[in-house]
Amino acid sequence: MRPVDKSPESSNEFSITQLREILRDELIAILDTIRGSKALVLDKDLSGALSIIVDFGVLKDHGVEKIFLLDDGPLDTGTIKGVLYLTLPHIRKMKLIAEQVRASSQSGGVPKEYSLQLVPRRTLLCERVLEEEGVLGDITIGEYRMDFIPLEGDLLSLELPSTFKELYLDGDFSSIQHVARAIMRLQGLYGFFPRIVGKGDFAQVLADSLARMRLELVSGGTGGPSSGVLAMSTVFDSLVIIDRAVDMVTPLLTQLTYEGLISEVYGISNGSVTLGGVAALAPSAAGTATTANTPGVGGSGASGSGDSQSAGKRRRIMLNDSDTIYREIRSMNFAGVGALLSKISRQLQDNYESRHRAKTVQEIRSFVGKLGGLQAEHQSLKSHVSLAESIMRRTQSDDFNAILEIEQSLVGGNDLTKEQLAYIEKMLALADPNAIVPGVGGELKEQPPVSIPNSIHKVLRVLCLYSLWRGPNFKQKTYDAWYEDVVAAFGHHQAITLDNLERVGLLSSPSSTAQIISSGPGESRASGLLNSVAPSTKPRSPVHPNSIGFLRKALNLIVSDVRESNPDDASYVYSGYAPISIRLLQCLVRDPAVYPANPSGRYAALLRPLGDGRARPALADGQSTGGVKGGWAGWEDVLNELPGETVDVSQSPGDGDSDVAVADAMVRRLGEKAPATLVVFLGGCTFTEIAALRLLSQQHGHRYIAATTQIINGNSFLDSLIQKSMTN
């Protein structure tokens, strides 16, 4: 763990540049361990993330002559002696590496020097597989700690696929270790978080892991227990941990922000989108990269020399803050994107016309100086207009609006109409088992179809939403009919999928739900696992038979007078529905948006800051609402209706014997001054949740940094739970 950097830049402000430099320097150090020229073999799942950290020019400066994607078949590196594999620790990938190493040794060519760096950590299982394959002695093994990848100034991601499934279905908790190590790195840079709060069983497990790691760090000090203690952070007031199991509804809904809809229609991976059949889309100098100049993007054996064979009409566009137009429209509800793009187009045209008004040499020189930026903005505008037009064709289709009406009916607490139920039956009748799903089922070769393909992802998103929102009103007869239709439409192997969904609580049969309710609170709790906590996506001590129906009112999830174009509430991201995860954060910071219009009783008391008798209006007095101040106190009835443990820990500024009251007082003082809060999503977060956090940052005058295991949409959330065809 790195020591705290005492420089003003790092100690007073969170900087993604610092994180990116650390990851780049560590990669360069690994490259330099291999002498001479070398070939880099990348895991396909890591190629996009690596391009964010380092470009090919830097790799070339450190001896990388060729870049390959890890795939079946032999590896032709020619006369290059050094070969570096960079891959996730998966069994199948270890076997691919073993096959390539054996093939190279049997070919009798130039002897190779193999190095394998596992991301984000080295595992004994991978070493055992390589040993069984007979190549362990031929490979030098290490690990590359690609922890939180800084995608944006307020967004970090571990890019770990299938975390939710691993935690709640497979019982594989290794991702918790990855997240804990990544957070400890942040604490090494910026100091310990004064407070850790969260909700969910794995939020508790993560908090316990962080406490244990801190204790190990303190105990490992050379000068006694207190010498290893790092300073408390003056950058972050707290760490908020949201377990995805607490809010499984949000990922299933259709995202309605511009960025969210790009994810739904095209699929966004590692902060970029790959478009097919887009001859009209010109490259944007502000944020576009072709496959030829991006490390690791292309077919197996593609090098970084620029002779990509797959250039054609396919283009990879980076979606980040370097694109000024994208920065302005990314978090907008799509309803207002067209008008803003039109306004930007007129402004750009006016700027171009200013060349006719330039008379003097100085004015001409000034225009020429701005010309490069105008051309880049022009190309970016062309790209986003084309993207928006493609998305608009989808959003104006009957198919899209039928799905949207079903979602809004369910989150609003209404049962589906006969027409809506008939639409679900139609989806099942016209199912397409081979449909390509953006981001999970393959790359789009052409423009996306106007109608959403009737894939199993589309069908299951609707069925899971129905199960979660209708709860006890979900009839067994309806469940049985849908079960049979899914199996008939998509194959008998999808019975495994339906079983997976039931085990994680996404699509529960009414009979099993009734058994859980009748068993009473706490009886389903197992012992001996994770400190006697059996991870569950069901509330442990619910009072209400329909928990999510209670939460709809208690957390003000539905806002009827939502402002889509000029939003003042997080519900704008779904045109009237506020994500539960965001409302929980607003509970912690005492945001008035989670209270009724005329608060009384408990709600009125919660609105008063600690030690202050005045009720706080919505920012009318200029006070900052941001920052975790009151914690979970007063929200017990809401927390009881949500799955998992409740976390609220103050990290003592000294050793474990410090007075608790003194420690809590210090934590509160630090929290009042710290400018940022780190919000960690275990199991993935959506672009809509990120957009909502950005809105809160503006409203509260407080910076919320989103950190997640992976950025997801409804398709990618369900994909890991879907049983693939037995022939694949």
Short mmCIF file of N, CA, C and O in Angstrom, two decimals, residues 11-61:
data_model
loop_
_atom_site.label_atom_id
_atom_site.label_comp_id
_atom_site.label_asym_id
_atom_site.label_seq_id
_atom_site.Cartn_x
_atom_site.Cartn_y
_atom_site.Cartn_z
N SER A 11 -3.57 15.81 -1.43
CA SER A 11 -4.16 15.79 -0.10
C SER A 11 -5.42 16.63 -0.01
O SER A 11 -6.23 16.44 0.88
N ASN A 12 -5.63 17.56 -0.93
CA ASN A 12 -6.79 18.44 -0.86
C ASN A 12 -7.81 18.19 -1.95
O ASN A 12 -8.90 18.73 -1.91
N GLU A 13 -7.46 17.39 -2.96
CA GLU A 13 -8.36 17.21 -4.08
C GLU A 13 -8.16 15.83 -4.69
O GLU A 13 -7.04 15.36 -4.84
N PHE A 14 -9.28 15.20 -5.02
CA PHE A 14 -9.22 13.90 -5.69
C PHE A 14 -8.83 14.11 -7.15
O PHE A 14 -9.41 14.95 -7.85
N SER A 15 -7.84 13.36 -7.63
CA SER A 15 -7.33 13.54 -8.98
C SER A 15 -7.26 12.20 -9.70
O SER A 15 -6.56 11.29 -9.25
N ILE A 16 -7.97 12.08 -10.83
CA ILE A 16 -7.89 10.84 -11.60
C ILE A 16 -6.55 10.74 -12.31
O ILE A 16 -6.09 9.65 -12.63
N THR A 17 -5.91 11.89 -12.57
CA THR A 17 -4.61 11.86 -13.23
C THR A 17 -3.61 11.08 -12.39
O THR A 17 -2.80 10.30 -12.91
N GLN A 18 -3.67 11.27 -11.09
CA GLN A 18 -2.76 10.57 -10.19
C GLN A 18 -2.99 9.05 -10.26
O GLN A 18 -2.03 8.27 -10.33
N LEU A 19 -4.25 8.62 -10.27
CA LEU A 19 -4.55 7.19 -10.35
C LEU A 19 -4.08 6.62 -11.68
O LEU A 19 -3.50 5.52 -11.73
N ARG A 20 -4.32 7.35 -12.77
CA ARG A 20 -3.91 6.86 -14.08
C ARG A 20 -2.39 6.73 -14.17
O ARG A 20 -1.87 5.77 -14.75
N GLU A 21 -1.68 7.67 -13.59
CA GLU A 21 -0.22 7.62 -13.62
C GLU A 21 0.32 6.43 -12.83
O GLU A 21 1.30 5.79 -13.22
N ILE A 22 -0.33 6.13 -11.71
CA ILE A 22 0.10 4.99 -10.91
C ILE A 22 -0.06 3.69 -11.69
O ILE A 22 0.85 2.85 -11.75
N LEU A 23 -1.23 3.51 -12.32
CA LEU A 23 -1.47 2.30 -13.10
C LEU A 23 -0.52 2.21 -14.29
O LEU A 23 0.00 1.13 -14.62
N ARG A 24 -0.25 3.35 -14.94
CA ARG A 24 0.66 3.36 -16.08
C ARG A 24 2.09 3.01 -15.64
O ARG A 24 2.76 2.20 -16.29
N ASP A 25 2.54 3.62 -14.54
CA ASP A 25 3.90 3.36 -14.08
C ASP A 25 4.10 1.90 -13.68
O ASP A 25 5.16 1.32 -13.92
N GLU A 26 3.09 1.31 -13.06
CA GLU A 26 3.20 -0.09 -12.67
C GLU A 26 3.24 -1.00 -13.89
O GLU A 26 3.97 -2.01 -13.91
N LEU A 27 2.48 -0.66 -14.93
CA LEU A 27 2.53 -1.45 -16.16
C LEU A 27 3.89 -1.31 -16.84
O LEU A 27 4.46 -2.30 -17.33
N ILE A 28 4.42 -0.10 -16.87
CA ILE A 28 5.74 0.12 -17.47
C ILE A 28 6.81 -0.67 -16.73
O ILE A 28 7.71 -1.26 -17.34
N ALA A 29 6.71 -0.71 -15.40
CA ALA A 29 7.68 -1.48 -14.61
C ALA A 29 7.63 -2.96 -14.97
O ALA A 29 8.67 -3.64 -15.03
N ILE A 30 6.43 -3.48 -15.24
CA ILE A 30 6.29 -4.88 -15.65
C ILE A 30 6.91 -5.09 -17.03
O ILE A 30 7.63 -6.07 -17.26
N LEU A 31 6.66 -4.17 -17.95
CA LEU A 31 7.23 -4.28 -19.30
C LEU A 31 8.75 -4.28 -19.26
O LEU A 31 9.42 -5.02 -20.00
N ASP A 32 9.30 -3.45 -18.39
CA ASP A 32 10.76 -3.31 -18.34
C ASP A 32 11.46 -4.52 -17.73
O ASP A 32 12.68 -4.62 -17.79
N THR A 33 10.70 -5.42 -17.11
CA THR A 33 11.32 -6.65 -16.59
C THR A 33 11.68 -7.62 -17.71
O THR A 33 12.44 -8.56 -17.50
N ILE A 34 11.11 -7.39 -18.90
CA ILE A 34 11.41 -8.23 -20.05
C ILE A 34 12.38 -7.46 -20.95
O ILE A 34 12.05 -6.39 -21.45
N ARG A 35 13.54 -8.00 -21.15
CA ARG A 35 14.57 -7.31 -21.92
C ARG A 35 14.29 -7.36 -23.42
O ARG A 35 13.74 -8.33 -23.92
N GLY A 36 14.68 -6.28 -24.09
CA GLY A 36 14.58 -6.24 -25.55
C GLY A 36 13.16 -6.06 -26.04
O GLY A 36 12.25 -5.65 -25.32
N SER A 37 12.96 -6.38 -27.33
CA SER A 37 11.63 -6.25 -27.93
C SER A 37 10.71 -7.34 -27.39
O SER A 37 11.17 -8.41 -26.98
N LYS A 38 9.42 -7.05 -27.41
CA LYS A 38 8.46 -7.99 -26.82
C LYS A 38 7.12 -7.88 -27.52
O LYS A 38 6.79 -6.87 -28.16
N ALA A 39 6.34 -8.94 -27.39
CA ALA A 39 4.97 -8.97 -27.89
C ALA A 39 4.03 -8.97 -26.69
O ALA A 39 4.28 -9.66 -25.70
N LEU A 40 2.97 -8.20 -26.77
CA LEU A 40 1.98 -8.11 -25.70
C LEU A 40 0.72 -8.84 -26.13
O LEU A 40 0.13 -8.52 -27.17
N VAL A 41 0.31 -9.83 -25.35
CA VAL A 41 -0.89 -10.61 -25.64
C VAL A 41 -1.95 -10.23 -24.60
O VAL A 41 -1.77 -10.48 -23.41
N LEU A 42 -3.04 -9.63 -25.09
CA LEU A 42 -4.06 -9.07 -24.20
C LEU A 42 -5.31 -9.92 -24.14
O LEU A 42 -5.80 -10.42 -25.17
N ASP A 43 -5.85 -10.05 -22.97
CA ASP A 43 -7.19 -10.57 -22.77
C ASP A 43 -8.17 -9.59 -23.43
O ASP A 43 -8.06 -8.39 -23.26
N LYS A 44 -9.11 -10.12 -24.21
CA LYS A 44 -10.09 -9.24 -24.88
C LYS A 44 -10.85 -8.38 -23.88
O LYS A 44 -11.22 -7.24 -24.18
N ASP A 45 -11.08 -8.93 -22.69
CA ASP A 45 -11.84 -8.18 -21.69
C ASP A 45 -11.03 -7.06 -21.05
O ASP A 45 -11.57 -6.26 -20.29
N LEU A 46 -9.73 -7.01 -21.33
CA LEU A 46 -8.88 -5.98 -20.75
C LEU A 46 -8.39 -4.94 -21.75
O LEU A 46 -7.85 -3.91 -21.36
N SER A 47 -8.58 -5.22 -23.05
CA SER A 47 -7.98 -4.35 -24.06
C SER A 47 -8.51 -2.93 -23.99
O SER A 47 -7.76 -1.96 -24.09
N GLY A 48 -9.82 -2.78 -23.80
CA GLY A 48 -10.39 -1.44 -23.71
C GLY A 48 -9.91 -0.70 -22.49
O GLY A 48 -9.61 0.50 -22.55
N ALA A 49 -9.84 -1.39 -21.35
CA ALA A 49 -9.39 -0.75 -20.12
C ALA A 49 -7.93 -0.32 -20.23
O ALA A 49 -7.56 0.76 -19.75
N LEU A 50 -7.12 -1.14 -20.89
CA LEU A 50 -5.71 -0.79 -21.03
C LEU A 50 -5.53 0.46 -21.88
O LEU A 50 -4.64 1.28 -21.63
N SER A 51 -6.39 0.64 -22.89
CA SER A 51 -6.26 1.81 -23.75
C SER A 51 -6.56 3.10 -23.00
O SER A 51 -6.14 4.18 -23.43
N ILE A 52 -7.30 3.01 -21.89
CA ILE A 52 -7.57 4.19 -21.06
C ILE A 52 -6.33 4.56 -20.26
O ILE A 52 -6.06 5.74 -20.00
N ILE A 53 -5.56 3.56 -19.88
CA ILE A 53 -4.41 3.78 -19.01
C ILE A 53 -3.18 4.23 -19.79
O ILE A 53 -2.44 5.10 -19.36
N VAL A 54 -2.96 3.62 -20.97
CA VAL A 54 -1.72 3.89 -21.71
C VAL A 54 -2.01 3.78 -23.20
O VAL A 54 -2.86 2.99 -23.62
N ASP A 55 -1.31 4.59 -24.01
CA ASP A 55 -1.48 4.48 -25.45
C ASP A 55 -0.32 3.68 -26.05
O ASP A 55 0.68 3.38 -25.39
N PHE A 56 -0.46 3.37 -27.33
CA PHE A 56 0.53 2.49 -27.96
C PHE A 56 1.90 3.13 -28.03
O PHE A 56 2.92 2.43 -28.00
N GLY A 57 1.95 4.46 -28.12
CA GLY A 57 3.24 5.13 -28.18
C GLY A 57 4.09 4.83 -26.96
O GLY A 57 5.30 4.58 -27.08
N VAL A 58 3.46 4.83 -25.78
CA VAL A 58 4.20 4.53 -24.55
C VAL A 58 4.64 3.07 -24.55
O VAL A 58 5.77 2.74 -24.17
N LEU A 59 3.76 2.18 -24.98
CA LEU A 59 4.12 0.76 -25.04
C LEU A 59 5.29 0.54 -25.99
O LEU A 59 6.22 -0.23 -25.70
N LYS A 60 5.26 1.23 -27.12
CA LYS A 60 6.34 1.09 -28.10
C LYS A 60 7.66 1.59 -27.54
O LYS A 60 8.72 0.99 -27.79
N ASP A 61 7.60 2.69 -26.76
CA ASP A 61 8.83 3.22 -26.16
C ASP A 61 9.47 2.23 -25.20
O ASP A 61 10.67 2.33 -24.90
#
